Short mmCIF file of C-alpha atoms in Angstrom, two decimals:
data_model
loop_
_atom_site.label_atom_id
_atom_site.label_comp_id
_atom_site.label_asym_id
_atom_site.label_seq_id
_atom_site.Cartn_x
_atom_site.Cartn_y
_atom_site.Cartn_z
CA UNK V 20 38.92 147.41 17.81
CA UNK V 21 40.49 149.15 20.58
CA UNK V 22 40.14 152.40 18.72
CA UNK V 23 36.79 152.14 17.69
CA UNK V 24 36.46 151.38 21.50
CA UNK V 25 37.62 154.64 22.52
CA UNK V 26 35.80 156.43 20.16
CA UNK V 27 32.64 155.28 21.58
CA UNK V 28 33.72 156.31 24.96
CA UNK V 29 34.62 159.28 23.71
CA UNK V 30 31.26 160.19 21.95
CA UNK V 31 28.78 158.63 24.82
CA UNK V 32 30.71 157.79 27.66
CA UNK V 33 30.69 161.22 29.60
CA UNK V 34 33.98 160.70 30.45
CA UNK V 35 35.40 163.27 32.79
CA UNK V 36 39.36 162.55 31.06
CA UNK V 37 40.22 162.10 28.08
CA UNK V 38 39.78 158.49 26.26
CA UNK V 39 43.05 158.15 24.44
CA UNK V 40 44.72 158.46 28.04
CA UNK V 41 42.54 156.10 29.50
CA UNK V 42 44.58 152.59 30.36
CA UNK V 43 42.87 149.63 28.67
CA UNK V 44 42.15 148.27 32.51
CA UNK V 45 40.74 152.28 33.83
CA UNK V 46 37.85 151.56 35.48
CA UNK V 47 35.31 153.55 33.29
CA UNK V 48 32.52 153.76 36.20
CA UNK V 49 35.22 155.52 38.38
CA UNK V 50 36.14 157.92 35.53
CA UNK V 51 32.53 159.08 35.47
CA UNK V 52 30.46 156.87 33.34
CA UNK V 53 26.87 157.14 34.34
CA UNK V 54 24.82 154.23 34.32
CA UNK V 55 22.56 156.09 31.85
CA UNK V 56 25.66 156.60 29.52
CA UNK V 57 26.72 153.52 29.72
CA UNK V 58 23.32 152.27 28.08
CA UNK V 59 24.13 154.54 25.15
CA UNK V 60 27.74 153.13 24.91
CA UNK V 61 26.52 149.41 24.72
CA UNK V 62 23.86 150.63 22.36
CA UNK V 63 26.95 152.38 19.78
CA UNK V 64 29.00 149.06 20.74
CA UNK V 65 26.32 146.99 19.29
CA UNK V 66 25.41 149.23 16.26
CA UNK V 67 29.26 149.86 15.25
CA UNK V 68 30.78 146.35 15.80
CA UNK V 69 27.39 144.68 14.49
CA UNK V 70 26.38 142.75 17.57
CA UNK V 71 23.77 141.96 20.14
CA UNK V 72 24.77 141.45 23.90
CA UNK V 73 22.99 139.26 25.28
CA UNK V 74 21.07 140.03 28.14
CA UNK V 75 23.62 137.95 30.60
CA UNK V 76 26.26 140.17 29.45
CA UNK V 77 24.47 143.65 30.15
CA UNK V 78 26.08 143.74 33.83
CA UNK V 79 28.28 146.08 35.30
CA UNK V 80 31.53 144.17 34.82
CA UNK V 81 31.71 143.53 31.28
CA UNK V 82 31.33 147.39 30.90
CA UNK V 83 33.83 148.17 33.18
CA UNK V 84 37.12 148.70 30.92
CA UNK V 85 38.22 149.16 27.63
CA UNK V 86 39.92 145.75 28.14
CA UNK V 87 36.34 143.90 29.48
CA UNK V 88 35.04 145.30 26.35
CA UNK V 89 37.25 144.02 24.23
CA UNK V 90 36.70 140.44 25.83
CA UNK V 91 33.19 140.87 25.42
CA UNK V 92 32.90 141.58 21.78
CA UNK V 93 35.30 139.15 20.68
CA UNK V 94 33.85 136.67 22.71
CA UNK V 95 30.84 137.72 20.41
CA UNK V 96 32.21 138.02 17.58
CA UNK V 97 33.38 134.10 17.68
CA UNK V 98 30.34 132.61 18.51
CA UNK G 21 17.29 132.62 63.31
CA UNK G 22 14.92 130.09 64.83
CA UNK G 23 11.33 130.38 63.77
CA UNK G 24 9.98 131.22 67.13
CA UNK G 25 12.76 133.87 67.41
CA UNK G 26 10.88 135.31 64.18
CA UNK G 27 7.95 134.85 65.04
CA UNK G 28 8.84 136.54 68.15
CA UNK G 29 10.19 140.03 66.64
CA UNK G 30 6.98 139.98 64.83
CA UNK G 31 4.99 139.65 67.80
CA UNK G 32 7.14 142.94 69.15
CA UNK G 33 6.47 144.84 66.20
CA UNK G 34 2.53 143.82 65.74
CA UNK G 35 2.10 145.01 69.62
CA UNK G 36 4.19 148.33 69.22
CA UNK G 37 2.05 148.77 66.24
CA UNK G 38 -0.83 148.65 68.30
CA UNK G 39 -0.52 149.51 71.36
CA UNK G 40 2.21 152.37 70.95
CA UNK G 41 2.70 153.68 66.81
CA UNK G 42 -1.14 153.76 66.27
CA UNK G 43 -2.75 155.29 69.51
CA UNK G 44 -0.15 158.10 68.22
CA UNK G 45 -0.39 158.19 64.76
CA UNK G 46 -2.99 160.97 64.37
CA UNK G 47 -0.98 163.27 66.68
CA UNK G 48 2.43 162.41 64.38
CA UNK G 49 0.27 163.04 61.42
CA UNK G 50 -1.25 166.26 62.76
CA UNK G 51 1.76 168.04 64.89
CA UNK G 52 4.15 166.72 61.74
CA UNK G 53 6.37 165.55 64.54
CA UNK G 54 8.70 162.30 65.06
CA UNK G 55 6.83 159.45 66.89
CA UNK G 56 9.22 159.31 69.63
CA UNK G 57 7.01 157.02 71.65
CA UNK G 58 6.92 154.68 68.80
CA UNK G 59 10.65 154.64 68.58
CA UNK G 60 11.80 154.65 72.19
CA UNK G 61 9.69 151.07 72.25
CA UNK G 62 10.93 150.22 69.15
CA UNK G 63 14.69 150.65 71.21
CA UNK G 64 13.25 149.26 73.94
CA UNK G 65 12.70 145.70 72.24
CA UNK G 66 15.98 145.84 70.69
CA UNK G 67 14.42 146.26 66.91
CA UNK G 68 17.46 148.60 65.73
CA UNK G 69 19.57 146.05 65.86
CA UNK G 70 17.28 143.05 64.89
CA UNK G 71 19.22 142.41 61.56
CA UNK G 72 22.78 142.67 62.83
CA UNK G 73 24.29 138.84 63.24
CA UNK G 74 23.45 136.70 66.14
CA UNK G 75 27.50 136.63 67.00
CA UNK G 76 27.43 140.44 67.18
CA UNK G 77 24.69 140.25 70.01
CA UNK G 78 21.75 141.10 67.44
CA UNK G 79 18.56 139.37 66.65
CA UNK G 80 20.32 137.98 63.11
CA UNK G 81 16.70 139.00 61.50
CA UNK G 82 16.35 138.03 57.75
CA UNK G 83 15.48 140.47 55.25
CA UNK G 84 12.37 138.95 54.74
CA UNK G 85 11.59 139.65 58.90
CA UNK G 86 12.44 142.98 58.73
CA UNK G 87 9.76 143.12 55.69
CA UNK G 88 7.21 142.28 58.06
CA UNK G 89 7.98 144.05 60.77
CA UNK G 90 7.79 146.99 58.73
CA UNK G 91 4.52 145.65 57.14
CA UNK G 92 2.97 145.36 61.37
CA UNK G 93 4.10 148.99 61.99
CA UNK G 94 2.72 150.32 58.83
CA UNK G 95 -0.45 149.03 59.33
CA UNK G 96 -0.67 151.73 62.13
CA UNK G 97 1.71 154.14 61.33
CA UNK G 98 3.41 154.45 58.15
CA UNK G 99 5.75 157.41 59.38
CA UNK G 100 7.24 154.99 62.57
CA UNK G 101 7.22 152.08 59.57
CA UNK G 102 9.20 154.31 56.99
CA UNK G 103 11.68 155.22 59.89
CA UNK G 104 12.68 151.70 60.94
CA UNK G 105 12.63 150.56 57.18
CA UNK G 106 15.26 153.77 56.83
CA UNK G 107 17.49 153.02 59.48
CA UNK G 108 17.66 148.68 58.39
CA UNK G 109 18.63 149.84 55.05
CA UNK G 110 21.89 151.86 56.92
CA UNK G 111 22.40 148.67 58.98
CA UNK G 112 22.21 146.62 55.72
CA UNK G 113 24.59 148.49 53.76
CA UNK G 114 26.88 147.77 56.83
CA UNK G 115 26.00 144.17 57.78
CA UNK G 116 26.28 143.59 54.01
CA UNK G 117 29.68 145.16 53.37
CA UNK G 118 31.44 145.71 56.50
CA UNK G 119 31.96 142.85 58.70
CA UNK G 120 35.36 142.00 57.20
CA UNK G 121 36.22 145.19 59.07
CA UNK G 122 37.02 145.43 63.38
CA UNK G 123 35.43 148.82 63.53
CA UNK G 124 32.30 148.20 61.77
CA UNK G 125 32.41 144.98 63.91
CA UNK G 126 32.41 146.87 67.22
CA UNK G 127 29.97 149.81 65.97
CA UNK G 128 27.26 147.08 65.17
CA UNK G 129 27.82 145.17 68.73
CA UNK G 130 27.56 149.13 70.26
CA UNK G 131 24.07 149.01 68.29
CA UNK G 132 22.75 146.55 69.98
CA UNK G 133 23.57 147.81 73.48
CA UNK G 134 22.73 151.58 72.59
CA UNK G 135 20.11 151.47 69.78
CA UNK G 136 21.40 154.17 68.13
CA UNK G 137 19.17 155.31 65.42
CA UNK G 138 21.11 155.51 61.95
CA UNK G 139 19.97 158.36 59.45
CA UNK G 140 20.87 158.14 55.84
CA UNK G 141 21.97 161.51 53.67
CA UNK G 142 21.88 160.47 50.18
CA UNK G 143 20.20 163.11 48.55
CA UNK G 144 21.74 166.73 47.61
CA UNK G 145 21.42 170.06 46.65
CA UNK G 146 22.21 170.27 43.06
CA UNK G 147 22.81 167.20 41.73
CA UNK G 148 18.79 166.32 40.52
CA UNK G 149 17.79 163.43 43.00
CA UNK G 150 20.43 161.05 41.82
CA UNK G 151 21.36 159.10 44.26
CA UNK G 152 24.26 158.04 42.32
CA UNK G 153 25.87 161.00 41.70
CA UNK G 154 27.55 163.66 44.49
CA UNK G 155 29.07 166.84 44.73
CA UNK G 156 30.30 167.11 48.10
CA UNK G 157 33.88 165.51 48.72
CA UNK G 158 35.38 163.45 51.56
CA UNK G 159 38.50 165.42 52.98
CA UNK G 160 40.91 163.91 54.88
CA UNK G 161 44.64 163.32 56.08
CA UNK G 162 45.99 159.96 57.18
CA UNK G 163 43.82 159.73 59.92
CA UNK G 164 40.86 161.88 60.01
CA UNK G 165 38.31 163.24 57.40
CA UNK G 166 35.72 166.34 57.34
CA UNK G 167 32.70 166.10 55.43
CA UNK G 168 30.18 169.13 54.80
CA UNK G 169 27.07 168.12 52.42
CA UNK G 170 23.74 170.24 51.66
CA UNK G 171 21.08 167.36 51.59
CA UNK G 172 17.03 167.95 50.18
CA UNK G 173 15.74 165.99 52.25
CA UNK G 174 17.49 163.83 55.05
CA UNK G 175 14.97 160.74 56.72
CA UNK G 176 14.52 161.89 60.90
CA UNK G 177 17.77 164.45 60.08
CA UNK G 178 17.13 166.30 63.21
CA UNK G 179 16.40 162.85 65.35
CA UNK G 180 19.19 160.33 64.30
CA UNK G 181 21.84 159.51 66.27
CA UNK G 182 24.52 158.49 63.56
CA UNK G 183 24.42 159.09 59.88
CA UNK G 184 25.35 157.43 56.59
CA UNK G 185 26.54 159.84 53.87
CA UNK G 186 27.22 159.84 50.56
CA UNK G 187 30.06 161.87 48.99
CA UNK G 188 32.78 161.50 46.04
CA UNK G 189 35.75 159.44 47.64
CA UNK G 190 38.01 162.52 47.38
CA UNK G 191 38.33 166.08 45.49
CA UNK G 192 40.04 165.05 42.78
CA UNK G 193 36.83 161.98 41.89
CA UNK G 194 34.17 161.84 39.94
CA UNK G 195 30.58 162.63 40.63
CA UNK G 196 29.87 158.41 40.70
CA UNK G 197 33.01 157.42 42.34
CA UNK G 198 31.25 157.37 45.83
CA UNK G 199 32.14 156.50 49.00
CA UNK G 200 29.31 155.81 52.24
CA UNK G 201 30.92 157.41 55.22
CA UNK G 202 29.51 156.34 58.31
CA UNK G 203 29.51 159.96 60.64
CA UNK G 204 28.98 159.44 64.49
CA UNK G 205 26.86 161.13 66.98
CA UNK G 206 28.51 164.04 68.75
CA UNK G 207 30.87 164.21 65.55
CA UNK G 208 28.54 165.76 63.66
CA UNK G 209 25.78 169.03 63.35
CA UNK G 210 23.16 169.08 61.23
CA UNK G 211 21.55 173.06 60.31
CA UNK G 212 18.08 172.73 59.26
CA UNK G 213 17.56 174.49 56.23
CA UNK G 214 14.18 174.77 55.32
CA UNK G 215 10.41 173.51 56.85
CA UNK G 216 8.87 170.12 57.30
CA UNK G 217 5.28 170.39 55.99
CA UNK G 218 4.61 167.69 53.55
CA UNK G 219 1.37 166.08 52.76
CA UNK G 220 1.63 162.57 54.14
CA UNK G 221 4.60 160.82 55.86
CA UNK G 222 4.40 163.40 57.92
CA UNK G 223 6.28 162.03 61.23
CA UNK G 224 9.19 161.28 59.20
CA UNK G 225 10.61 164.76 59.71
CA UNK G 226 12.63 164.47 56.62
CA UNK G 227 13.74 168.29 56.37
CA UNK G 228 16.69 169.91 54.37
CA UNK G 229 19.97 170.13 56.58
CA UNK G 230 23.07 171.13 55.94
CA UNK G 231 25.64 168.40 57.14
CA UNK G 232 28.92 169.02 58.82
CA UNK G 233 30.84 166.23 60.11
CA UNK G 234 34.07 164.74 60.95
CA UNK G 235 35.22 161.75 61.94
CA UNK G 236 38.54 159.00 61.45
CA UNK G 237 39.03 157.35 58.20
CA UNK G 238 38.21 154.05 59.43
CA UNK G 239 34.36 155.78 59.59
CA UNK G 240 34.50 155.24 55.63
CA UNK G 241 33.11 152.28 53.82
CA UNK G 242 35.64 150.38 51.84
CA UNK G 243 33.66 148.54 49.26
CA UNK G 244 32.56 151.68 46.45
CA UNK G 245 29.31 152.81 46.82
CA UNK G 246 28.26 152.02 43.44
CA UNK G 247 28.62 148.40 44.90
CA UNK G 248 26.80 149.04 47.93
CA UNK G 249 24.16 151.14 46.04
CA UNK G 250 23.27 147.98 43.68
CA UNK G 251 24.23 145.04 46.26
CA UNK G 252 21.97 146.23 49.12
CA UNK G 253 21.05 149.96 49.18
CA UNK G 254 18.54 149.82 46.41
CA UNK G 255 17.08 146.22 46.82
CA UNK G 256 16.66 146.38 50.13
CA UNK G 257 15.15 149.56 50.58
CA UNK G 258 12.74 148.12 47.54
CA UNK G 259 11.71 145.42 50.16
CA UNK G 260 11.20 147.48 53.48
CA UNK G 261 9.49 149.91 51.41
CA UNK G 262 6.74 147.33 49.91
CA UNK G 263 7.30 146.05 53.37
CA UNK G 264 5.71 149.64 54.64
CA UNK G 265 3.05 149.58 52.07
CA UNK G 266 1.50 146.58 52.53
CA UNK G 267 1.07 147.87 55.52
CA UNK G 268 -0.49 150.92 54.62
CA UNK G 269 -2.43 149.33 52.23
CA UNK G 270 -3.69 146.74 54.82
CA UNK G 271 -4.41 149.03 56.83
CA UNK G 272 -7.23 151.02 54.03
CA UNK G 273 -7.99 147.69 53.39
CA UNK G 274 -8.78 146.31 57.03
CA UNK G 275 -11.14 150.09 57.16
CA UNK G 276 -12.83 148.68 54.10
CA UNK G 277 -13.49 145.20 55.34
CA UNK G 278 -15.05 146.35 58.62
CA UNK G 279 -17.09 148.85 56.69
CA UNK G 280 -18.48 145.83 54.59
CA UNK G 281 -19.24 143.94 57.83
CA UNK G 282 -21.30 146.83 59.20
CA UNK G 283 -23.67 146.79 56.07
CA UNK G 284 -23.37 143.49 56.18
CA UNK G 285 -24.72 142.87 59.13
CA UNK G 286 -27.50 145.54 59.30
CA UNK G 287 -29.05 143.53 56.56
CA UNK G 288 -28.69 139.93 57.31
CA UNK G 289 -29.04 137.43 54.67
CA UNK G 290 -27.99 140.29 51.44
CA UNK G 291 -24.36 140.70 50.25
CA UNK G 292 -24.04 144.33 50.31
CA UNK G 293 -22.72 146.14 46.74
CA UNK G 294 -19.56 147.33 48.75
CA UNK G 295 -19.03 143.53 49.26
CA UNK G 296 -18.14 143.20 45.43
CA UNK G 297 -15.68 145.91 45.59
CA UNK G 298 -14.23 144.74 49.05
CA UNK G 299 -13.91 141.64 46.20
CA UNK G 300 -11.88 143.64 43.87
CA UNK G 301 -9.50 145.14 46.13
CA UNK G 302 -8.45 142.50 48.02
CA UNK G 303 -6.27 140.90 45.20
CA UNK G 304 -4.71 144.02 44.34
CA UNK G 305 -3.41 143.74 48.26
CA UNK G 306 -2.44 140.09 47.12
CA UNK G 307 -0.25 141.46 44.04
CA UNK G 308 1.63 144.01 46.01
CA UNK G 309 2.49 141.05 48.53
CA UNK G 310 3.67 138.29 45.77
CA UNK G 311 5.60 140.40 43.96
CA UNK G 312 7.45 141.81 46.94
CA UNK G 313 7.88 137.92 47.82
CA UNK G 314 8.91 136.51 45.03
CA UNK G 315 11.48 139.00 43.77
CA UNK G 316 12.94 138.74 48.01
CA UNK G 317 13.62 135.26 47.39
CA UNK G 318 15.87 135.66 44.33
CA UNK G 319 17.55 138.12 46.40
CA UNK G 320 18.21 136.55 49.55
CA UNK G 321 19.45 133.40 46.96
CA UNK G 322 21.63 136.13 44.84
CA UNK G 323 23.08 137.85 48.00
CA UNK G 324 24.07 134.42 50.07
CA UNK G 325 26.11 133.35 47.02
CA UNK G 326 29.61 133.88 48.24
CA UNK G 327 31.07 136.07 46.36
CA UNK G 328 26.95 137.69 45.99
CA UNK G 329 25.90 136.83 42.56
CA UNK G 330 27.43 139.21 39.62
CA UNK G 331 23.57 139.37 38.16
CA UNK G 332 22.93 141.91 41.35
CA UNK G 333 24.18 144.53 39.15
CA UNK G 334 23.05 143.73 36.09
CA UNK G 335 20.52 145.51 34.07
CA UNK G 336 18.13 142.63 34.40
CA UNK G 337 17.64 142.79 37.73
CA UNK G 338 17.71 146.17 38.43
CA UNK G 339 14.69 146.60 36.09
CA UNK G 340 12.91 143.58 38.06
CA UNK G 341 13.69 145.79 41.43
CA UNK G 342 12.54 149.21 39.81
CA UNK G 343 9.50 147.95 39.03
CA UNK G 344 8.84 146.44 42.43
CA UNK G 345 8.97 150.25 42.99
CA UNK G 346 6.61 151.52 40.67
CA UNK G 347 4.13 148.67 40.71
CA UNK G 348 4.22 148.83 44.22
CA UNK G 349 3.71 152.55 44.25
CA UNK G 350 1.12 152.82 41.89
CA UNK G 351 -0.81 149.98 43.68
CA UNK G 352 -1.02 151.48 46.88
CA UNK G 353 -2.30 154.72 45.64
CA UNK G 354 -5.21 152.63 44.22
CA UNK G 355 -5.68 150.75 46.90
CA UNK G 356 -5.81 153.48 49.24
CA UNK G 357 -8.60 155.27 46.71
CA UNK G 358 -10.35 152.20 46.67
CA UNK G 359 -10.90 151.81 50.59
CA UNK G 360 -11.76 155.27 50.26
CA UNK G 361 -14.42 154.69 47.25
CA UNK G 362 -16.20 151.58 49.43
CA UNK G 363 -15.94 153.78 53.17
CA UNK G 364 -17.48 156.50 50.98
CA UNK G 365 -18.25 159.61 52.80
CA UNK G 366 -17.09 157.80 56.04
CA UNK G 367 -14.05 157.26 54.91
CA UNK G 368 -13.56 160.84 53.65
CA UNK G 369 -14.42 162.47 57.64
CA UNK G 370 -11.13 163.00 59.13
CA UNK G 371 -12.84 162.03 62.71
CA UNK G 372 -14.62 158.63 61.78
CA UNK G 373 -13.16 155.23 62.78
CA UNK G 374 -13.11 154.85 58.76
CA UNK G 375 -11.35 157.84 58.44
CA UNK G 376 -8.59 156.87 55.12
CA UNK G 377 -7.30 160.74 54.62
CA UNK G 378 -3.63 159.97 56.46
CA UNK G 379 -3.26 156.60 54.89
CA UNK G 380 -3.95 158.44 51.60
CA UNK G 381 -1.86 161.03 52.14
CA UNK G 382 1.03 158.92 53.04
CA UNK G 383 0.11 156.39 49.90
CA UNK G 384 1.34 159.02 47.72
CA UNK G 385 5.04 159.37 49.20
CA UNK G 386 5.64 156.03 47.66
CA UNK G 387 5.74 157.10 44.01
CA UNK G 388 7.66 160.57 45.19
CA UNK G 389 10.83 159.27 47.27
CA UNK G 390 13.05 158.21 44.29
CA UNK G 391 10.53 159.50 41.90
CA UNK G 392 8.73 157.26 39.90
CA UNK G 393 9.86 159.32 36.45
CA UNK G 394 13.26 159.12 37.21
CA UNK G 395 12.40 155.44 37.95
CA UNK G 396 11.03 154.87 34.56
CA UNK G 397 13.26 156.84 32.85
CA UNK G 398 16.00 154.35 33.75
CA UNK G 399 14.19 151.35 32.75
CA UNK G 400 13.04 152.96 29.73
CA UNK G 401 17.26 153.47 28.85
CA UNK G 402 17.67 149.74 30.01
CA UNK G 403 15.14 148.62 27.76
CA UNK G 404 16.86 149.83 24.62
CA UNK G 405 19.30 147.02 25.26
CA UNK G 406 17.62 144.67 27.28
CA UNK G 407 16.79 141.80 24.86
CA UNK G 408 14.42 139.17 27.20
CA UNK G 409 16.65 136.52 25.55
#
């Protein structure tokens, strides 16, 4: 998961560093991540790991690392 | 606050409105030049600092207060309105997420004693209007930073006593990773770089200038911007903005009404046509006000929380707030050309009492500052995941 993570921060995230040094806990806002790109991340996220967020969940926090990703999807992903 | 200490500020604002900010509106409108009278009796009364905390020495004004005050200027001036809506949003963003700090403690108890006016320099040269985004760095050693930034267009530049900036938090950041940096009279210089001669909001004297400024570390904001940008920043400016036009708008309105009256009463006993679209406009007036309302109430519940509600920056809510913008912005404009439609050619003199070309002309800044496009196009990106579920 984490990879396919990284990926999609690497294709849409507008990083300003590169992904596969970014620590699972980087904060991805402070390395650059637009509000606008982080739209088009959750939209990948949902399309590649086969999900919907929820509404609730579409807030800056759950964005905000590799690792709050993670959280969120599986969190998802058992429901 | 008590209610009578409430109802009190309002009282300041309604008479400064009248007596003061209107007399001189024309002249601000005309000359393009800052309503100084406006705002030396706006420092008179203490207003600058009517929304830092009562244990601070201020008037510990809510949100929804400083709303209305800017609503009872704006129904006479919408320049003085936009300038003390502009300078609570600075005092917000401190208030909001600086008390934990001594400095920012003692600056806001030196507010209320001097009434120092507080600019804000968001915008900049080069980066497209995003607010969120800067090119200009904060530079500093252990104990003191510089700060040089080429704003667009900075609120009163050449008239503010202090300054809130925006800049990246250091060289080596990003564009977003932002830091508000509080910059102090005498500390700073601010180069005009290009003329003031807009079409409405005319007294707000919101020129180009090129910033340079220094200042101690302890100046900067902790919290990120980013936090202050979607705690307070944005929602509150949302609110003092609608705030300001409801005000304008009353004002076209009140022109219309009076107009009605006068056919009204040179034919007793008929309702004049004009009456039916006096009919139509007033709950347009009535839409801009609930809507501010309602969404200030969720706000002021979100913002008390302690720690402030999480949902302040989600996507949700920042689509409710942007389109408290551009319904609020849109409805103005019509309002405004509505008053204009029922005055008729009265309306449309520039030296009849019915006279609606300023309020017009400032109408139309609402949709510009932050422009409505880049408004939408944000929601429009929100609503590709934003489910209503």
């Amino acid at each position: 998961m984490e990879g396919k993570i990284r990926q999609i921060l690497k294709d849409h995230g507008r990083l300003s560093i590169d992904t596969t040094k970014l620590a699972v806990d980087s904060d991805l806002y402070q390395a650059g991540m637009t509000s606008h790109a982080s739209v088009n991340v959750m939209l990948a996220l949902e399309g590649v790991f086969d999900i919907e967020f929820p509404d609730r969940m579409l807030k800056r926090s759950v964005f905000e690392s590799i690792s709050a990703i993670q959280t969120a999807i599986s969190e998802l992903k058992t429901n | 606050m008590t209610k009578s200490a409430t109802s009190s500020l309002i009282e300041i604002a309604r008479s400064i409105g009248q007596n003061i900010a209107g007399p001189a509106a024309n002249d601000v409108d005309e000359k393009a030049r800052f309503p100084i009278e406006a705002l030396n009796a706006i420092k008179e009364q203490s207003l600058l600092s009517a929304y830092v905390p009562q244990y601070l020495g201020g008037a510990g004004a809510s949100l929804r207060d400083l709303s209305t005050i800017s609503e009872e200027l704006g129904r006479h001036c919408g320049a003085t309105a936009m300038i003390f809506a502009m300078h609570q949003i600075q005092v917000a963003c401190i208030v909001h997420h600086a008390l934990d700090r001594e400095y920012f403690r003692n600056y806001l108890s030196d507010l209320v004693n001097h009434q120092h006016l507080i600019g804000s320099v968001t915008s900049e040269l080069g980066v497209g209007g995003e607010m969120r985004s800067s090119i200009c760095a904060v530079e500093h050693d252990a104990d003191n930073f510089t700060l040089v930034k080429d704003s667009t267009t900075s609120s009163y530049g050449a008239h503010a006593d202090d300054l809130l900036v925006t800049a990246r938090k250091s060289y080596s950041s990003t564009g977003n990773d932002q830091v508000l940096v509080l910059v102090k009279k005498g500390d700073f210089t601010m180069a005009q770089n290009g003329n003031w001669n807009p079409l409405g909001m005319r007294g707000t004297c919101s020129a180009p200038f090129k910033l340079t400024s220094k200042g101690n570390i302890e100046q900067i904001l902790k919290v990120p911007f980013s936090t202050i940008s979607s705690h307070t920043m944005v929602p509150v400016s949302h609110f003092v903005w609608a705030g300001t036009w409801i005000g304008t708008a009353r004002s076209a309105v009140s022109k219309a009404r009076a107009f009605v009256r006068g056919q009204a009463r040179a034919n007793p006993g008929t309702v004049p046509p004009t009456a039916l679209r006096l009919a139509e406009v007033v709950p347009l007036l009535q839409l801009l006000r609930t809507s501010s309302d309602a969404l200030l109430s969720e706000y002021e519940r979100l913002i008390s929380s302690d720690p402030p509600s999480e949902e302040l920056s989600s996507l949700s809510y920042a689509l409710k707030l942007n389109n408290l913008k551009i319904s609020g912005s849109e409805l103005i404009v019509e309002i405004a050309n509505r008053a204009l439609n029922i005055c008729g050619v009265a309306g449309y003199k520039n030296d009849s009492k019915f006279s609606l070309g300023r309020v017009l002309r400032d109408a139309h800044a609402a949709a510009l500052m932050v422009g409505n496009d880049r408004i939408l196009h944000s929601n429009a990106g929100m609503l590709l995941v934003l489910k209503d579920d």
